[in-house]
């Protein structure tokens, strides 16, 4: 297996592990109350972010470009995640 295949497997495993955190938390507390749609949205956001960063790593050779573009993608993930969770911007998509 080459490094590109290993990174893709790592992306899929990371998304799975990150989605296990709220799934397990739901078993121990009533404060985490996700349904299938929440898991689908979170999985799509995480997988999309990982695959976009993988594309950037394959497409751009300059380390500076890689860092800036992947940083912008991660910032976008955090903003969208925060908006969906608590509504920091105040769009109709806010979770509160």
PDB file of C-alpha atoms in Angstrom:
ATOM      1  CA  UNK A   1       0.000   0.000   0.000  1.00  0.00           C
ATOM      2  CA  UNK A   2       1.252   3.451  -0.798  1.00  0.00           C
ATOM      3  CA  UNK A   3       1.084   6.519   1.420  1.00  0.00           C
ATOM      4  CA  UNK A   4      -1.962   7.920  -0.404  1.00  0.00           C
ATOM      5  CA  UNK A   5      -4.011   4.798   0.298  1.00  0.00           C
ATOM      6  CA  UNK A   6      -2.944   4.799   3.928  1.00  0.00           C
ATOM      7  CA  UNK A   7      -4.019   8.453   4.295  1.00  0.00           C
ATOM      8  CA  UNK A   8      -7.454   7.657   2.814  1.00  0.00           C
ATOM      9  CA  UNK A   9      -7.905   4.738   5.194  1.00  0.00           C
ATOM     10  CA  UNK A  10      -6.828   7.047   8.037  1.00  0.00           C
ATOM     11  CA  UNK A  11      -9.452   9.612   7.015  1.00  0.00           C
ATOM     12  CA  UNK A  12     -12.258   7.043   7.024  1.00  0.00           C
ATOM     13  CA  UNK A  13     -11.129   5.546  10.341  1.00  0.00           C
ATOM     14  CA  UNK A  14     -10.804   8.989  11.927  1.00  0.00           C
ATOM     15  CA  UNK A  15     -14.340   9.923  10.890  1.00  0.00           C
ATOM     16  CA  UNK A  16     -15.630   6.663  12.342  1.00  0.00           C
ATOM     17  CA  UNK A  17     -13.799   7.152  15.634  1.00  0.00           C
ATOM     18  CA  UNK A  18     -14.949  10.769  15.931  1.00  0.00           C
ATOM     19  CA  UNK A  19     -18.561   9.719  15.352  1.00  0.00           C
ATOM     20  CA  UNK A  20     -18.224   7.057  18.043  1.00  0.00           C
ATOM     21  CA  UNK A  21     -17.642   9.765  20.664  1.00  0.00           C
ATOM     22  CA  UNK A  22     -21.203  11.184  20.669  1.00  0.00           C
ATOM     23  CA  UNK A  23     -22.637   7.698  20.098  1.00  0.00           C
ATOM     24  CA  UNK A  24     -20.979   6.384  23.258  1.00  0.00           C
ATOM     25  CA  UNK A  25     -21.758   9.595  25.167  1.00  0.00           C
ATOM     26  CA  UNK A  26     -25.465   9.077  24.417  1.00  0.00           C
ATOM     27  CA  UNK A  27     -25.297   5.802  26.356  1.00  0.00           C
ATOM     28  CA  UNK A  28     -24.048   7.533  29.510  1.00  0.00           C
ATOM     29  CA  UNK A  29     -25.785  10.912  29.598  1.00  0.00           C
ATOM     30  CA  UNK A  30     -29.014  12.470  28.434  1.00  0.00           C
ATOM     31  CA  UNK A  31     -27.226  15.723  27.525  1.00  0.00           C
ATOM     32  CA  UNK A  32     -26.095  14.246  24.202  1.00  0.00           C
ATOM     33  CA  UNK A  33     -29.195  13.554  22.147  1.00  0.00           C
ATOM     34  CA  UNK A  34     -28.291  12.939  18.491  1.00  0.00           C
ATOM     35  CA  UNK A  35     -30.507  11.289  15.915  1.00  0.00           C
ATOM     36  CA  UNK A  36     -29.520   9.696  12.607  1.00  0.00           C
ATOM     37  CA  UNK A  37     -29.640  13.062  10.818  1.00  0.00           C
ATOM     38  CA  UNK A  38     -27.107  14.577  13.243  1.00  0.00           C
ATOM     39  CA  UNK A  39     -24.728  11.683  12.626  1.00  0.00           C
ATOM     40  CA  UNK A  40     -25.221  11.988   8.850  1.00  0.00           C
ATOM     41  CA  UNK A  41     -24.482  15.725   8.859  1.00  0.00           C
ATOM     42  CA  UNK A  42     -21.454  15.354  11.128  1.00  0.00           C
ATOM     43  CA  UNK A  43     -20.130  12.452   9.063  1.00  0.00           C
ATOM     44  CA  UNK A  44     -20.590  14.386   5.829  1.00  0.00           C
ATOM     45  CA  UNK A  45     -18.809  17.444   7.224  1.00  0.00           C
ATOM     46  CA  UNK A  46     -15.912  15.427   8.629  1.00  0.00           C
ATOM     47  CA  UNK A  47     -15.511  13.193   5.594  1.00  0.00           C
ATOM     48  CA  UNK A  48     -15.802  16.120   3.197  1.00  0.00           C
ATOM     49  CA  UNK A  49     -13.179  18.078   5.107  1.00  0.00           C
ATOM     50  CA  UNK A  50     -10.821  15.114   5.183  1.00  0.00           C
ATOM     51  CA  UNK A  51     -11.217  14.396   1.492  1.00  0.00           C
ATOM     52  CA  UNK A  52     -10.756  18.049   0.528  1.00  0.00           C
ATOM     53  CA  UNK A  53      -7.550  18.200   2.576  1.00  0.00           C
ATOM     54  CA  UNK A  54      -6.393  14.963   0.936  1.00  0.00           C
ATOM     55  CA  UNK A  55      -7.068  16.523  -2.474  1.00  0.00           C
ATOM     56  CA  UNK A  56      -5.071  19.595  -1.467  1.00  0.00           C
ATOM     57  CA  UNK A  57      -2.159  17.412  -0.315  1.00  0.00           C
ATOM     58  CA  UNK A  58      -2.149  15.616  -3.654  1.00  0.00           C
ATOM     59  CA  UNK A  59      -2.657  18.691  -5.832  1.00  0.00           C
ATOM     60  CA  UNK A  60      -0.326  21.304  -4.314  1.00  0.00           C
ATOM     61  CA  UNK A  61       3.395  20.755  -3.876  1.00  0.00           C
ATOM     62  CA  UNK A  62       4.257  23.846  -1.819  1.00  0.00           C
ATOM     63  CA  UNK A  63       4.039  23.308   1.923  1.00  0.00           C
ATOM     64  CA  UNK A  64       2.882  26.893   2.400  1.00  0.00           C
ATOM     65  CA  UNK A  65      -0.029  26.460  -0.005  1.00  0.00           C
ATOM     66  CA  UNK A  66      -1.002  23.194   1.651  1.00  0.00           C
ATOM     67  CA  UNK A  67      -1.023  24.764   5.106  1.00  0.00           C
ATOM     68  CA  UNK A  68      -3.019  27.832   4.061  1.00  0.00           C
ATOM     69  CA  UNK A  69      -5.664  25.936   2.063  1.00  0.00           C
ATOM     70  CA  UNK A  70      -6.109  23.127   4.595  1.00  0.00           C
ATOM     71  CA  UNK A  71      -6.218  25.726   7.374  1.00  0.00           C
ATOM     72  CA  UNK A  72      -8.992  27.582   5.554  1.00  0.00           C
ATOM     73  CA  UNK A  73     -10.908  24.328   5.043  1.00  0.00           C
ATOM     74  CA  UNK A  74     -10.573  23.461   8.752  1.00  0.00           C
ATOM     75  CA  UNK A  75     -11.651  26.971   9.736  1.00  0.00           C
ATOM     76  CA  UNK A  76     -14.708  26.537   7.535  1.00  0.00           C
ATOM     77  CA  UNK A  77     -15.479  23.218   9.258  1.00  0.00           C
ATOM     78  CA  UNK A  78     -15.256  24.846  12.687  1.00  0.00           C
ATOM     79  CA  UNK A  79     -17.478  27.776  11.688  1.00  0.00           C
ATOM     80  CA  UNK A  80     -20.128  25.534  10.124  1.00  0.00           C
ATOM     81  CA  UNK A  81     -19.965  23.138  13.089  1.00  0.00           C
ATOM     82  CA  UNK A  82     -20.303  25.955  15.604  1.00  0.00           C
ATOM     83  CA  UNK A  83     -23.196  27.454  13.661  1.00  0.00           C
ATOM     84  CA  UNK A  84     -25.015  24.121  13.547  1.00  0.00           C
ATOM     85  CA  UNK A  85     -24.353  23.479  17.236  1.00  0.00           C
ATOM     86  CA  UNK A  86     -25.072  26.825  18.891  1.00  0.00           C
ATOM     87  CA  UNK A  87     -25.746  29.423  16.214  1.00  0.00           C
ATOM     88  CA  UNK A  88     -22.784  31.803  16.455  1.00  0.00           C
ATOM     89  CA  UNK A  89     -23.797  33.613  13.273  1.00  0.00           C
ATOM     90  CA  UNK A  90     -27.563  33.466  13.694  1.00  0.00           C
ATOM     91  CA  UNK A  91     -28.667  31.730  10.514  1.00  0.00           C
ATOM     92  CA  UNK A  92     -31.847  29.629  10.375  1.00  0.00           C
ATOM     93  CA  UNK A  93     -29.617  26.523  10.475  1.00  0.00           C
ATOM     94  CA  UNK A  94     -28.651  27.195  14.100  1.00  0.00           C
ATOM     95  CA  UNK A  95     -29.222  24.350  16.496  1.00  0.00           C
ATOM     96  CA  UNK A  96     -30.569  26.413  19.371  1.00  0.00           C
TER      97      UNK A  96
END
